[in-house]
Amino acid sequence: MAKYAMVVDLNRCQGCRACTEACKIENNTGQSMFWMHVFRFEDGEFPDTRMSFLPRPCQHCDNAPCVKVCPTGARFKREDGLVLTDPDRCIGCRYCELACPYGVNYFNWQTPEASQYSDVIDWDDPDIQSATGGLSPPYRNPDLDEEWGPEGRRTAGGNHDKGVMEKCTFCVQRVEQGNLPACVDTCPVTALRFGDISDADSPVSQFIRENETWHLLEEAGTEPSVFYVGGKPPSHSYKEVERPKARV
Amino acid sequence: MRKTITLGMVVGGIVLMLIGYLAAAPWGADTVANSDPSFGFAPALFVLGVIVAFSAALVYELMPDRPER
Amino acid sequence: MATQTNTQTSLLPQGVGRLTTTWKLAMAGSFLLFAVGVFAFVRELSTGMIETGMRNVGTMGGASWGLYITMVVYFIGVSFAGITIAALIRLFNLRHLRPIARFAELLTVVALILGALAIIVDLGQPLRGVVNLFRYARPQSPFFGTFSLVIAGYLVASLIYLYLGGRRDAAIMAHYPSRLQRFHRWWAAGYRDTPEERDRHRQTSFWLAVTIIPLLVIAHSTLGFVFGLQVGRPGWYGTLQAPAFVALAGVSGIGAIIIVGAVVRRIVHDKSRIDLDVFAALGKFLLAFLLVYLYFMSVELLTLLYATPEVEKQLSDALLLGEYAWIYWGSVALLVIPGLGLLWQAFKRRWNVGWLVAFGIAVNLAAIGKRYLIVVPSQTHGTLLPYEVGSYSPSWVEYGVVLGLLGLGALMIGTFVKVFPPIPLREDEEVMVDA
C-alpha cells in the first residue's frame, strides 16, 4: 500500500506562487481559498532582517486532529495517507478548521457561483464568453465531479457546495491517475517533491534519506506527511508580511 | 408487572445505548482512520436508548398496577 | 355552568389562563424578536454564511466560530443549574426550595432547546446536519457527547422530570372547568394523590435526580472537551476547561434562576411562596459557584502572568491588554462585584431581591463575555503558525438570530406560565370557585 508524502525544499523556494495558482486552477477553489499558501516571512529587526518563504499545503497528518474531531466522519484519512473531505457528508460545523494547528481548512461561506466572482464578473457577457467558451470558471476540471478511491466519495476539488469544508487533497484525482499533485508538477525550481515513502527506492524516499528534514509544528504531535528541507521552523518572532488580500 | 416493565426498560435502554455506542465507536482502527458506524443510524440508537431508559420513570409512575395473581 | 366558564378560568391560581395586557405586550415584543431572528436566519440560509461576520482562520484572518457558538455554550451552561437545583431539592429534601423547582426545570428545558437551535443555525448545512448526526456521529469527536448526552439525553430527562413533577398540580387544576381543562387532564394522567402514588413519585424523583446529576456533569465536561482537547489552539488546550465550564455553568444558571424567579413572583402576584429565604438560598448557591469559578480564573490568570509560552503570548496580550481587554476586565468586574455584594449580603444576613436580580443579570452578562473570550480570541490571535492577527465582529444577521432565539425563549416561558402554574401549588391551595 502506498504511503504518500511531500517534501518541500526551502533552499529552492523563491516565492513565485506558481504552486498556489496551479492548485487553484486544478481544484477550482473559490475566492480567497488558498489550499496551497506560501508564507513570506520576515524576521529580525531592521536593518538585520531576513526574508524567507514557506509553502504550506495541508500536512495530511498521521495523527490528524481534524479527522478526530469531525462529528460525522466527512473528514477521513485513507490508508495511502491522504486526508480527504467528503462534501456530501460534511455538515459545515467547521470543527476541523478549529482543530487544525496549521490553518489549512477553508469553509465555503458563499454559494459556488458567488465564489467564482460571479458578483463582479458577468460570465454571460458575450465578450467574456468568447474567451471562456461559456464555462465558469473558465476551466472547470471535469475530474471534480467523479468519485475517487476505494471509498468512492466525491473528494476531489473544491467549491462543491455552500456550507461545506474543503482543503488540499494532495490532488487525489491526479495521484490516483498516476500523476503528481498540481503544485509539485508546476513548481519551476523543483522545490516540491512528492511520492511514495513506503517504497524505499522511490526518489522522494532517497531525497529524505539524503537530507536533514524537519516538520512544521512537530511539538503538536500531529505526525505530518510533509517534510521540510533547509530553512528552519518559523517561530513567533517571524512576521508574516504579504498576506493575501483574501477576505471574502 | 409494572416494576418488571420499568426494570426492563432501564436495562433495555442501557443495552441500546451500549449497542449504539459500540457500533458507532472506532473498532480496531485508530481514532484517525476512516471509521463509519457499523450500521447506519447507530448514534440514533444510542440516543433512543437514553430516551427509553429515562422513560422507564414514566412507566413506573403512570402504569396502573394490576392485582398480582 | 357554561356561562360561568370564563369566570372560573379567571380564578385559576397564579394567573393561569389570565392574559393580562402586560403579558400580551411582552409576548408581542418577544414574537417581534423571534420574527427578526427568522428573517435573519432565512437570509443566512439562502445566501450562505458569508452573511455572518465569521471568516476562515489563518489566511483569511477571521474567526470561524463566533457569536453562535458563544451562545451555544452559554445556553447549555444556563441549563445546568435548573435541573441541578431541582435534583438537589429532591435528593436532600430541601423543602423550602420546592417552590422554585418547576420553573428551574422549565429554564433547563428552554435553555437546552435554545442551545440545540443555536448549534443548528451555526451549521453550514443545517438540515443535513440534523440527519447526519443521527446517522454518523462518532464518539471519538468531543461533539458526540454534546449532541447525544446533552441535547438528547438531558433534554428528555428534564422534560420527563418536569412532566412527572407537575401531575399533582395538573390534577388539581383539572377539577375546574376552563379552556385549559383538557390540557390539565392530559397532564394529570389520572393522578389521584393517593399515598401510594405519592410514594411512587418520590421514588422516581429520587432516581431521576440520582441519574441526571452524573449525566449532566459528563455532558458539561464533554462540552469543555470540545475546546480543551484541541492541541492546535492556544488558549483552548488545557485541563482546566472542563471543570471551569461546569463552574461557570453553575454561575450563569443560578443567576438565571434568580432572574426568572423574580419575574415569576411578579406574574403570579404572590411574593410569599418565593420569599426572601428562597432568594437567600439561591444567593448562597450563586456565591459558592462564583467563588469556585473566580478561583479557576485566578489560577489561569496567575499562570499566564508568571510564564507564557511564546505561542500564547500574543493571545494573552490581546486578552489582558489588547483588543479583548475590555471584554475580559469587564467580565471580571461583572463577576467580582456581584461576588463582593453577595459576600456582604451573606455576612449581614440581609438579602435583597433587587440586588440579587442585578447580580444575576451581571453574572449572566459576564458568562456571555467569558464564553465569547473562550471562543473567539484563540482564533484571531492564537494561530500556532505566525499568521497575521485576525479580527471578528458579529454581523447583523448573527445579532438578529441570537435575538430571535432569546425571543423564542421568552415566548416559551411566557406561554408556559399562562397554561400551568409555575410555582407548585400549596398543599391546601385550591382553585377558588363560586360555590
CSV table of C-alpha atoms in Angstrom, one decimal, chain C residues 14-160:
chain,number,residue,atom,x,y,z
C,14,GLN,CA,-51.2,32.1,39.7
C,15,GLY,CA,-52.8,33.9,36.8
C,16,VAL,CA,-53.0,30.8,34.7
C,17,GLY,CA,-55.3,31.5,31.7
C,18,ARG,CA,-55.5,35.2,32.5
C,19,LEU,CA,-53.9,37.1,29.7
C,20,THR,CA,-53.0,40.5,31.1
C,21,THR,CA,-52.1,43.4,29.0
C,22,THR,CA,-48.5,43.4,30.2
C,23,TRP,CA,-48.3,39.7,29.3
C,24,LYS,CA,-49.6,40.4,25.8
C,25,LEU,CA,-47.2,43.2,25.3
C,26,ALA,CA,-44.3,41.1,26.4
C,27,MET,CA,-45.3,38.3,24.1
C,28,ALA,CA,-45.8,40.6,21.2
C,29,GLY,CA,-42.3,42.0,21.8
C,30,SER,CA,-40.9,38.5,22.1
C,31,PHE,CA,-42.6,37.5,18.9
C,32,LEU,CA,-41.2,40.5,17.1
C,33,LEU,CA,-37.7,39.5,18.2
C,34,PHE,CA,-38.4,35.9,17.0
C,35,ALA,CA,-39.6,37.2,13.7
C,36,VAL,CA,-36.3,39.2,13.3
C,37,GLY,CA,-34.4,36.0,14.0
C,38,VAL,CA,-36.3,34.1,11.4
C,39,PHE,CA,-35.7,36.8,8.8
C,40,ALA,CA,-32.0,36.8,9.6
C,41,PHE,CA,-31.7,33.1,9.5
C,42,VAL,CA,-33.5,32.8,6.2
C,43,ARG,CA,-31.1,35.3,4.8
C,44,GLU,CA,-28.2,33.2,6.1
C,45,LEU,CA,-29.7,30.0,4.6
C,46,SER,CA,-30.2,31.4,1.2
C,47,THR,CA,-27.0,33.5,0.6
C,48,GLY,CA,-24.7,31.4,2.8
C,49,MET,CA,-22.9,32.0,6.0
C,50,ILE,CA,-21.0,34.9,4.3
C,51,GLU,CA,-23.8,37.0,5.8
C,52,THR,CA,-22.3,36.4,9.2
C,53,GLY,CA,-19.1,38.1,10.4
C,54,MET,CA,-17.3,34.8,10.6
C,55,ARG,CA,-14.4,34.0,8.2
C,56,ASN,CA,-11.7,31.3,8.0
C,57,VAL,CA,-8.9,31.2,10.5
C,58,GLY,CA,-5.4,31.8,9.1
C,59,THR,CA,-5.1,33.3,5.6
C,60,MET,CA,-8.5,34.9,5.9
C,61,GLY,CA,-7.7,36.4,9.2
C,62,GLY,CA,-11.1,35.7,10.7
C,63,ALA,CA,-12.8,33.6,13.3
C,64,SER,CA,-14.8,30.6,12.2
C,65,TRP,CA,-16.7,30.2,15.4
C,66,GLY,CA,-18.3,33.3,16.8
C,67,LEU,CA,-21.4,34.5,18.4
C,68,TYR,CA,-23.4,31.4,17.7
C,69,ILE,CA,-21.1,29.0,19.4
C,70,THR,CA,-20.7,31.5,22.2
C,71,MET,CA,-24.5,31.3,22.7
C,72,VAL,CA,-24.5,27.5,22.4
C,73,VAL,CA,-22.1,27.2,25.3
C,74,TYR,CA,-23.9,29.9,27.2
C,75,PHE,CA,-27.3,28.3,26.8
C,76,ILE,CA,-26.1,24.9,27.7
C,77,GLY,CA,-24.4,26.4,30.7
C,78,VAL,CA,-27.6,28.0,31.9
C,79,SER,CA,-29.4,24.7,31.5
C,80,PHE,CA,-27.1,23.1,34.0
C,81,ALA,CA,-28.3,24.9,37.1
C,82,GLY,CA,-32.0,24.4,36.6
C,83,ILE,CA,-32.1,20.7,36.7
C,84,THR,CA,-29.3,20.6,39.3
C,85,ILE,CA,-31.3,22.7,41.7
C,86,ALA,CA,-34.4,20.5,41.1
C,87,ALA,CA,-32.4,17.3,41.6
C,88,LEU,CA,-30.7,18.6,44.7
C,89,ILE,CA,-34.1,19.6,46.2
C,90,ARG,CA,-35.4,16.0,45.8
C,91,LEU,CA,-32.1,14.4,46.9
C,92,PHE,CA,-31.6,16.4,50.0
C,93,ASN,CA,-35.3,17.2,50.6
C,94,LEU,CA,-34.8,20.9,50.7
C,95,ARG,CA,-38.4,21.6,51.2
C,96,HIS,CA,-38.2,25.4,51.4
C,97,LEU,CA,-36.7,25.4,47.9
C,98,ARG,CA,-39.5,23.4,46.4
C,99,PRO,CA,-41.3,26.5,45.0
C,100,ILE,CA,-38.6,27.2,42.5
C,101,ALA,CA,-38.2,23.6,41.3
C,102,ARG,CA,-40.7,23.8,38.5
C,103,PHE,CA,-39.5,26.9,36.8
C,104,ALA,CA,-35.9,25.9,37.3
C,105,GLU,CA,-36.7,22.7,35.3
C,106,LEU,CA,-38.6,24.8,32.8
C,107,LEU,CA,-35.5,27.1,32.4
C,108,THR,CA,-33.4,24.0,31.8
C,109,VAL,CA,-35.7,22.7,29.1
C,110,VAL,CA,-36.0,26.1,27.3
C,111,ALA,CA,-32.2,26.7,27.6
C,112,LEU,CA,-31.4,23.3,26.1
C,113,ILE,CA,-33.8,23.9,23.2
C,114,LEU,CA,-32.2,27.2,22.5
C,115,GLY,CA,-28.8,25.6,22.7
C,116,ALA,CA,-29.7,23.0,20.2
C,117,LEU,CA,-31.2,25.6,17.9
C,118,ALA,CA,-28.1,27.7,18.2
C,119,ILE,CA,-25.9,24.8,17.1
C,120,ILE,CA,-28.2,24.2,14.1
C,121,VAL,CA,-28.1,27.8,12.9
C,122,ASP,CA,-24.3,27.7,13.1
C,123,LEU,CA,-24.1,24.7,10.7
C,124,GLY,CA,-23.3,25.3,7.0
C,125,GLN,CA,-25.8,22.6,6.1
C,126,PRO,CA,-28.3,22.6,8.9
C,127,LEU,CA,-30.8,20.1,7.6
C,128,ARG,CA,-28.1,17.6,6.6
C,129,GLY,CA,-26.6,18.2,10.0
C,130,VAL,CA,-29.6,17.0,11.9
C,131,VAL,CA,-29.8,13.8,9.8
C,132,ASN,CA,-26.1,13.1,9.6
C,133,LEU,CA,-25.6,13.5,13.3
C,134,PHE,CA,-28.1,10.8,14.0
C,135,ARG,CA,-26.7,8.7,11.2
C,136,TYR,CA,-22.9,9.0,11.5
C,137,ALA,CA,-22.0,10.7,14.8
C,138,ARG,CA,-18.6,9.5,16.0
C,139,PRO,CA,-17.8,9.1,19.7
C,140,GLN,CA,-14.2,10.0,19.0
C,141,SER,CA,-15.4,13.5,18.4
C,142,PRO,CA,-16.0,15.5,21.6
C,143,PHE,CA,-19.0,16.8,19.8
C,144,PHE,CA,-20.7,13.4,20.2
C,145,GLY,CA,-21.3,13.9,23.9
C,146,THR,CA,-22.7,17.4,23.3
C,147,PHE,CA,-25.2,16.1,20.7
C,148,SER,CA,-26.2,12.8,22.3
C,149,LEU,CA,-26.0,13.3,26.0
C,150,VAL,CA,-26.6,17.0,26.3
C,151,ILE,CA,-29.2,17.7,23.7
C,152,ALA,CA,-30.9,14.3,23.6
C,153,GLY,CA,-30.5,12.7,26.9
C,154,TYR,CA,-30.5,15.6,29.2
C,155,LEU,CA,-33.4,17.3,27.4
C,156,VAL,CA,-35.6,14.2,27.6
C,157,ALA,CA,-34.7,13.6,31.2
C,158,SER,CA,-35.6,17.2,32.1
C,159,LEU,CA,-38.9,17.0,30.2
C,160,ILE,CA,-39.8,13.8,32.0
